[in-house]
């Protein structure tokens, strides 16, 4: 029931539209993520390579999915309480762990559908209707170049944000904390995890930061 409800939410379709526009912008060159040497003759990863798709996944899931996943997961229990569903559930043999498991599974399944749609949009814009001016940066179609980075970077991040948001919403019953979580993650990663790399930084500390970065962007960068 929660999964059907998610497919009817404007939030779901707005997120899907934004990701489709992003896939189109990347294929046309309007949106870019710097990778490789920018000097003449320097090595560059083509837009459709496993590395480039990995960079896109590591950034996009936190920047674009983060808010939508947090709202869907974190407010699911809160909205049930506001609509009085809790009293009905208490009269059933449904256990709390089954209730939370169902909520979590619905959110994850819904955003995995969005992830598959995003990958389909990326393949469509990169290979079916590519920009002739971007031909230099587009390689041949290889499904693994899209599926492998999605499994390594996107799926764990969706699970992580869903789980944390659901826990915060369930334990606190405060929507403001749910909204704060994705903003805090973006600020923490954007201002510290991704860019903090002074010359005196110990390589072991750098490796630790790579492990702690939830998006994986520091590691792949």
JSON list of N, CA and C in Angstrom, two decimals, residues 48-99:
[
{"chain": "A", "resi": 48, "resn": "UNK", "atom": "N", "xyz": [30.38, 8.01, -20.90]},
{"chain": "A", "resi": 48, "resn": "UNK", "atom": "CA", "xyz": [29.67, 6.74, -20.75]},
{"chain": "A", "resi": 48, "resn": "UNK", "atom": "C", "xyz": [30.54, 5.64, -20.14]},
{"chain": "A", "resi": 49, "resn": "UNK", "atom": "N", "xyz": [31.73, 6.00, -19.65]},
{"chain": "A", "resi": 49, "resn": "UNK", "atom": "CA", "xyz": [32.62, 5.01, -19.04]},
{"chain": "A", "resi": 49, "resn": "UNK", "atom": "C", "xyz": [32.14, 4.67, -17.64]},
{"chain": "A", "resi": 50, "resn": "UNK", "atom": "N", "xyz": [32.62, 3.54, -17.15]},
{"chain": "A", "resi": 50, "resn": "UNK", "atom": "CA", "xyz": [32.28, 3.11, -15.79]},
{"chain": "A", "resi": 50, "resn": "UNK", "atom": "C", "xyz": [32.72, 4.13, -14.75]},
{"chain": "A", "resi": 51, "resn": "UNK", "atom": "N", "xyz": [33.90, 4.71, -14.95]},
{"chain": "A", "resi": 51, "resn": "UNK", "atom": "CA", "xyz": [34.43, 5.71, -14.02]},
{"chain": "A", "resi": 51, "resn": "UNK", "atom": "C", "xyz": [33.56, 6.96, -13.99]},
{"chain": "A", "resi": 52, "resn": "UNK", "atom": "N", "xyz": [33.20, 7.48, -15.17]},
{"chain": "A", "resi": 52, "resn": "UNK", "atom": "CA", "xyz": [32.41, 8.71, -15.24]},
{"chain": "A", "resi": 52, "resn": "UNK", "atom": "C", "xyz": [31.01, 8.49, -14.66]},
{"chain": "A", "resi": 53, "resn": "UNK", "atom": "N", "xyz": [30.40, 7.35, -14.98]},
{"chain": "A", "resi": 53, "resn": "UNK", "atom": "CA", "xyz": [29.07, 7.05, -14.42]},
{"chain": "A", "resi": 53, "resn": "UNK", "atom": "C", "xyz": [29.17, 6.88, -12.91]},
{"chain": "A", "resi": 54, "resn": "UNK", "atom": "N", "xyz": [30.28, 6.31, -12.43]},
{"chain": "A", "resi": 54, "resn": "UNK", "atom": "CA", "xyz": [30.49, 6.19, -10.99]},
{"chain": "A", "resi": 54, "resn": "UNK", "atom": "C", "xyz": [30.56, 7.55, -10.31]},
{"chain": "A", "resi": 55, "resn": "UNK", "atom": "N", "xyz": [31.27, 8.49, -10.93]},
{"chain": "A", "resi": 55, "resn": "UNK", "atom": "CA", "xyz": [31.32, 9.85, -10.38]},
{"chain": "A", "resi": 55, "resn": "UNK", "atom": "C", "xyz": [29.93, 10.48, -10.34]},
{"chain": "A", "resi": 56, "resn": "UNK", "atom": "N", "xyz": [29.18, 10.29, -11.42]},
{"chain": "A", "resi": 56, "resn": "UNK", "atom": "CA", "xyz": [27.83, 10.86, -11.47]},
{"chain": "A", "resi": 56, "resn": "UNK", "atom": "C", "xyz": [26.96, 10.25, -10.37]},
{"chain": "A", "resi": 57, "resn": "UNK", "atom": "N", "xyz": [27.02, 8.93, -10.22]},
{"chain": "A", "resi": 57, "resn": "UNK", "atom": "CA", "xyz": [26.20, 8.25, -9.21]},
{"chain": "A", "resi": 57, "resn": "UNK", "atom": "C", "xyz": [26.56, 8.71, -7.80]},
{"chain": "A", "resi": 58, "resn": "UNK", "atom": "N", "xyz": [27.85, 8.83, -7.52]},
{"chain": "A", "resi": 58, "resn": "UNK", "atom": "CA", "xyz": [28.28, 9.19, -6.17]},
{"chain": "A", "resi": 58, "resn": "UNK", "atom": "C", "xyz": [27.80, 10.58, -5.77]},
{"chain": "A", "resi": 59, "resn": "UNK", "atom": "N", "xyz": [27.72, 11.49, -6.74]},
{"chain": "A", "resi": 59, "resn": "UNK", "atom": "CA", "xyz": [27.26, 12.85, -6.45]},
{"chain": "A", "resi": 59, "resn": "UNK", "atom": "C", "xyz": [25.74, 12.98, -6.51]},
{"chain": "A", "resi": 60, "resn": "UNK", "atom": "N", "xyz": [25.15, 12.42, -7.55]},
{"chain": "A", "resi": 60, "resn": "UNK", "atom": "CA", "xyz": [23.73, 12.64, -7.81]},
{"chain": "A", "resi": 60, "resn": "UNK", "atom": "C", "xyz": [22.85, 12.04, -6.72]},
{"chain": "A", "resi": 61, "resn": "UNK", "atom": "N", "xyz": [23.22, 10.86, -6.21]},
{"chain": "A", "resi": 61, "resn": "UNK", "atom": "CA", "xyz": [22.37, 10.21, -5.22]},
{"chain": "A", "resi": 61, "resn": "UNK", "atom": "C", "xyz": [22.27, 11.04, -3.95]},
{"chain": "A", "resi": 62, "resn": "UNK", "atom": "N", "xyz": [23.38, 11.64, -3.54]},
{"chain": "A", "resi": 62, "resn": "UNK", "atom": "CA", "xyz": [23.34, 12.48, -2.33]},
{"chain": "A", "resi": 62, "resn": "UNK", "atom": "C", "xyz": [22.68, 13.82, -2.61]},
{"chain": "A", "resi": 63, "resn": "UNK", "atom": "N", "xyz": [23.03, 14.46, -3.73]},
{"chain": "A", "resi": 63, "resn": "UNK", "atom": "CA", "xyz": [22.54, 15.81, -4.01]},
{"chain": "A", "resi": 63, "resn": "UNK", "atom": "C", "xyz": [21.08, 15.82, -4.46]},
{"chain": "A", "resi": 64, "resn": "UNK", "atom": "N", "xyz": [20.66, 14.82, -5.23]},
{"chain": "A", "resi": 64, "resn": "UNK", "atom": "CA", "xyz": [19.31, 14.83, -5.78]},
{"chain": "A", "resi": 64, "resn": "UNK", "atom": "C", "xyz": [18.37, 13.87, -5.06]},
{"chain": "A", "resi": 65, "resn": "UNK", "atom": "N", "xyz": [18.85, 12.66, -4.77]},
{"chain": "A", "resi": 65, "resn": "UNK", "atom": "CA", "xyz": [17.99, 11.69, -4.10]},
{"chain": "A", "resi": 65, "resn": "UNK", "atom": "C", "xyz": [17.82, 12.01, -2.61]},
{"chain": "A", "resi": 66, "resn": "UNK", "atom": "N", "xyz": [18.87, 12.57, -2.01]},
{"chain": "A", "resi": 66, "resn": "UNK", "atom": "CA", "xyz": [18.91, 12.72, -0.55]},
{"chain": "A", "resi": 66, "resn": "UNK", "atom": "C", "xyz": [17.65, 13.30, 0.05]},
{"chain": "A", "resi": 67, "resn": "UNK", "atom": "N", "xyz": [17.21, 14.45, -0.44]},
{"chain": "A", "resi": 67, "resn": "UNK", "atom": "CA", "xyz": [16.03, 15.10, 0.14]},
{"chain": "A", "resi": 67, "resn": "UNK", "atom": "C", "xyz": [14.77, 14.27, -0.08]},
{"chain": "A", "resi": 68, "resn": "UNK", "atom": "N", "xyz": [14.60, 13.75, -1.30]},
{"chain": "A", "resi": 68, "resn": "UNK", "atom": "CA", "xyz": [13.40, 12.99, -1.63]},
{"chain": "A", "resi": 68, "resn": "UNK", "atom": "C", "xyz": [13.32, 11.70, -0.82]},
{"chain": "A", "resi": 69, "resn": "UNK", "atom": "N", "xyz": [14.46, 10.99, -0.69]},
{"chain": "A", "resi": 69, "resn": "UNK", "atom": "CA", "xyz": [14.47, 9.75, 0.09]},
{"chain": "A", "resi": 69, "resn": "UNK", "atom": "C", "xyz": [14.21, 10.04, 1.55]},
{"chain": "A", "resi": 70, "resn": "UNK", "atom": "N", "xyz": [14.84, 11.09, 2.08]},
{"chain": "A", "resi": 70, "resn": "UNK", "atom": "CA", "xyz": [14.66, 11.43, 3.50]},
{"chain": "A", "resi": 70, "resn": "UNK", "atom": "C", "xyz": [13.21, 11.77, 3.81]},
{"chain": "A", "resi": 71, "resn": "UNK", "atom": "N", "xyz": [12.56, 12.54, 2.95]},
{"chain": "A", "resi": 71, "resn": "UNK", "atom": "CA", "xyz": [11.16, 12.91, 3.19]},
{"chain": "A", "resi": 71, "resn": "UNK", "atom": "C", "xyz": [10.26, 11.67, 3.12]},
{"chain": "A", "resi": 72, "resn": "UNK", "atom": "N", "xyz": [10.46, 10.85, 2.09]},
{"chain": "A", "resi": 72, "resn": "UNK", "atom": "CA", "xyz": [9.61, 9.66, 1.92]},
{"chain": "A", "resi": 72, "resn": "UNK", "atom": "C", "xyz": [9.77, 8.69, 3.08]},
{"chain": "A", "resi": 73, "resn": "UNK", "atom": "N", "xyz": [11.01, 8.45, 3.52]},
{"chain": "A", "resi": 73, "resn": "UNK", "atom": "CA", "xyz": [11.25, 7.49, 4.60]},
{"chain": "A", "resi": 73, "resn": "UNK", "atom": "C", "xyz": [10.96, 8.08, 5.97]},
{"chain": "A", "resi": 74, "resn": "UNK", "atom": "N", "xyz": [11.46, 9.29, 6.20]},
{"chain": "A", "resi": 74, "resn": "UNK", "atom": "CA", "xyz": [11.34, 9.88, 7.53]},
{"chain": "A", "resi": 74, "resn": "UNK", "atom": "C", "xyz": [9.94, 10.27, 7.93]},
{"chain": "A", "resi": 75, "resn": "UNK", "atom": "N", "xyz": [9.10, 10.62, 6.96]},
{"chain": "A", "resi": 75, "resn": "UNK", "atom": "CA", "xyz": [7.75, 11.07, 7.28]},
{"chain": "A", "resi": 75, "resn": "UNK", "atom": "C", "xyz": [6.71, 9.95, 7.20]},
{"chain": "A", "resi": 76, "resn": "UNK", "atom": "N", "xyz": [7.13, 8.74, 6.83]},
{"chain": "A", "resi": 76, "resn": "UNK", "atom": "CA", "xyz": [6.15, 7.66, 6.63]},
{"chain": "A", "resi": 76, "resn": "UNK", "atom": "C", "xyz": [5.45, 7.30, 7.94]},
{"chain": "A", "resi": 77, "resn": "UNK", "atom": "N", "xyz": [6.20, 7.14, 9.02]},
{"chain": "A", "resi": 77, "resn": "UNK", "atom": "CA", "xyz": [5.59, 6.81, 10.32]},
{"chain": "A", "resi": 77, "resn": "UNK", "atom": "C", "xyz": [4.86, 8.02, 10.89]},
{"chain": "A", "resi": 78, "resn": "UNK", "atom": "N", "xyz": [5.45, 9.21, 10.72]},
{"chain": "A", "resi": 78, "resn": "UNK", "atom": "CA", "xyz": [4.83, 10.43, 11.23]},
{"chain": "A", "resi": 78, "resn": "UNK", "atom": "C", "xyz": [3.48, 10.67, 10.57]},
{"chain": "A", "resi": 79, "resn": "UNK", "atom": "N", "xyz": [3.40, 10.48, 9.26]},
{"chain": "A", "resi": 79, "resn": "UNK", "atom": "CA", "xyz": [2.13, 10.70, 8.55]},
{"chain": "A", "resi": 79, "resn": "UNK", "atom": "C", "xyz": [1.08, 9.68, 8.96]},
{"chain": "A", "resi": 80, "resn": "UNK", "atom": "N", "xyz": [1.50, 8.46, 9.29]},
{"chain": "A", "resi": 80, "resn": "UNK", "atom": "CA", "xyz": [0.56, 7.45, 9.79]},
{"chain": "A", "resi": 80, "resn": "UNK", "atom": "C", "xyz": [-0.04, 7.87, 11.12]},
{"chain": "A", "resi": 81, "resn": "UNK", "atom": "N", "xyz": [0.79, 8.44, 11.98]},
{"chain": "A", "resi": 81, "resn": "UNK", "atom": "CA", "xyz": [0.29, 8.91, 13.28]},
{"chain": "A", "resi": 81, "resn": "UNK", "atom": "C", "xyz": [-0.68, 10.06, 13.10]},
{"chain": "A", "resi": 82, "resn": "UNK", "atom": "N", "xyz": [-0.35, 10.98, 12.19]},
{"chain": "A", "resi": 82, "resn": "UNK", "atom": "CA", "xyz": [-1.21, 12.13, 11.97]},
{"chain": "A", "resi": 82, "resn": "UNK", "atom": "C", "xyz": [-2.57, 11.73, 11.39]},
{"chain": "A", "resi": 83, "resn": "UNK", "atom": "N", "xyz": [-2.60, 10.66, 10.59]},
{"chain": "A", "resi": 83, "resn": "UNK", "atom": "CA", "xyz": [-3.87, 10.21, 10.00]},
{"chain": "A", "resi": 83, "resn": "UNK", "atom": "C", "xyz": [-4.60, 9.19, 10.85]},
{"chain": "A", "resi": 84, "resn": "UNK", "atom": "N", "xyz": [-4.04, 8.86, 12.02]},
{"chain": "A", "resi": 84, "resn": "UNK", "atom": "CA", "xyz": [-4.72, 7.96, 12.95]},
{"chain": "A", "resi": 84, "resn": "UNK", "atom": "C", "xyz": [-4.63, 6.49, 12.60]},
{"chain": "A", "resi": 85, "resn": "UNK", "atom": "N", "xyz": [-3.64, 6.12, 11.78]},
{"chain": "A", "resi": 85, "resn": "UNK", "atom": "CA", "xyz": [-3.49, 4.71, 11.41]},
{"chain": "A", "resi": 85, "resn": "UNK", "atom": "C", "xyz": [-2.98, 3.87, 12.58]},
{"chain": "A", "resi": 86, "resn": "UNK", "atom": "N", "xyz": [-2.25, 4.51, 13.48]},
{"chain": "A", "resi": 86, "resn": "UNK", "atom": "CA", "xyz": [-1.66, 3.78, 14.60]},
{"chain": "A", "resi": 86, "resn": "UNK", "atom": "C", "xyz": [-2.67, 3.02, 15.42]},
{"chain": "A", "resi": 87, "resn": "UNK", "atom": "N", "xyz": [-3.83, 3.65, 15.70]},
{"chain": "A", "resi": 87, "resn": "UNK", "atom": "CA", "xyz": [-4.86, 2.98, 16.51]},
{"chain": "A", "resi": 87, "resn": "UNK", "atom": "C", "xyz": [-5.37, 1.72, 15.82]},
{"chain": "A", "resi": 88, "resn": "UNK", "atom": "N", "xyz": [-5.48, 1.75, 14.50]},
{"chain": "A", "resi": 88, "resn": "UNK", "atom": "CA", "xyz": [-5.93, 0.57, 13.76]},
{"chain": "A", "resi": 88, "resn": "UNK", "atom": "C", "xyz": [-4.88, -0.53, 13.81]},
{"chain": "A", "resi": 89, "resn": "UNK", "atom": "N", "xyz": [-3.61, -0.13, 13.66]},
{"chain": "A", "resi": 89, "resn": "UNK", "atom": "CA", "xyz": [-2.53, -1.13, 13.66]},
{"chain": "A", "resi": 89, "resn": "UNK", "atom": "C", "xyz": [-2.41, -1.83, 15.00]},
{"chain": "A", "resi": 90, "resn": "UNK", "atom": "N", "xyz": [-2.66, -1.09, 16.09]},
{"chain": "A", "resi": 90, "resn": "UNK", "atom": "CA", "xyz": [-2.56, -1.70, 17.42]},
{"chain": "A", "resi": 90, "resn": "UNK", "atom": "C", "xyz": [-3.60, -2.78, 17.63]},
{"chain": "A", "resi": 91, "resn": "UNK", "atom": "N", "xyz": [-4.64, -2.76, 16.84]},
{"chain": "A", "resi": 91, "resn": "UNK", "atom": "CA", "xyz": [-5.70, -3.76, 16.98]},
{"chain": "A", "resi": 91, "resn": "UNK", "atom": "C", "xyz": [-5.44, -4.99, 16.10]},
{"chain": "A", "resi": 92, "resn": "UNK", "atom": "N", "xyz": [-4.30, -5.03, 15.43]},
{"chain": "A", "resi": 92, "resn": "UNK", "atom": "CA", "xyz": [-3.96, -6.15, 14.56]},
{"chain": "A", "resi": 92, "resn": "UNK", "atom": "C", "xyz": [-2.79, -6.92, 15.15]},
{"chain": "A", "resi": 93, "resn": "UNK", "atom": "N", "xyz": [-2.54, -8.15, 14.68]},
{"chain": "A", "resi": 93, "resn": "UNK", "atom": "CA", "xyz": [-1.37, -8.92, 15.17]},
{"chain": "A", "resi": 93, "resn": "UNK", "atom": "C", "xyz": [-0.05, -8.47, 14.54]},
{"chain": "A", "resi": 94, "resn": "UNK", "atom": "N", "xyz": [-0.08, -7.39, 13.76]},
{"chain": "A", "resi": 94, "resn": "UNK", "atom": "CA", "xyz": [1.15, -6.90, 13.10]},
{"chain": "A", "resi": 94, "resn": "UNK", "atom": "C", "xyz": [2.16, -6.46, 14.16]},
{"chain": "A", "resi": 95, "resn": "UNK", "atom": "N", "xyz": [3.38, -6.99, 14.05]},
{"chain": "A", "resi": 95, "resn": "UNK", "atom": "CA", "xyz": [4.44, -6.62, 15.00]},
{"chain": "A", "resi": 95, "resn": "UNK", "atom": "C", "xyz": [5.13, -5.33, 14.55]},
{"chain": "A", "resi": 96, "resn": "UNK", "atom": "N", "xyz": [5.69, -4.57, 15.49]},
{"chain": "A", "resi": 96, "resn": "UNK", "atom": "CA", "xyz": [6.38, -3.32, 15.12]},
{"chain": "A", "resi": 96, "resn": "UNK", "atom": "C", "xyz": [7.49, -3.55, 14.08]},
{"chain": "A", "resi": 97, "resn": "UNK", "atom": "N", "xyz": [8.26, -4.64, 14.23]},
{"chain": "A", "resi": 97, "resn": "UNK", "atom": "CA", "xyz": [9.36, -4.88, 13.28]},
{"chain": "A", "resi": 97, "resn": "UNK", "atom": "C", "xyz": [8.81, -5.14, 11.88]},
{"chain": "A", "resi": 98, "resn": "UNK", "atom": "N", "xyz": [7.65, -5.79, 11.78]},
{"chain": "A", "resi": 98, "resn": "UNK", "atom": "CA", "xyz": [7.04, -6.04, 10.47]},
{"chain": "A", "resi": 98, "resn": "UNK", "atom": "C", "xyz": [6.55, -4.73, 9.85]},
{"chain": "A", "resi": 99, "resn": "UNK", "atom": "N", "xyz": [5.99, -3.88, 10.70]},
{"chain": "A", "resi": 99, "resn": "UNK", "atom": "CA", "xyz": [5.50, -2.58, 10.24]},
{"chain": "A", "resi": 99, "resn": "UNK", "atom": "C", "xyz": [6.65, -1.73, 9.68]}
]
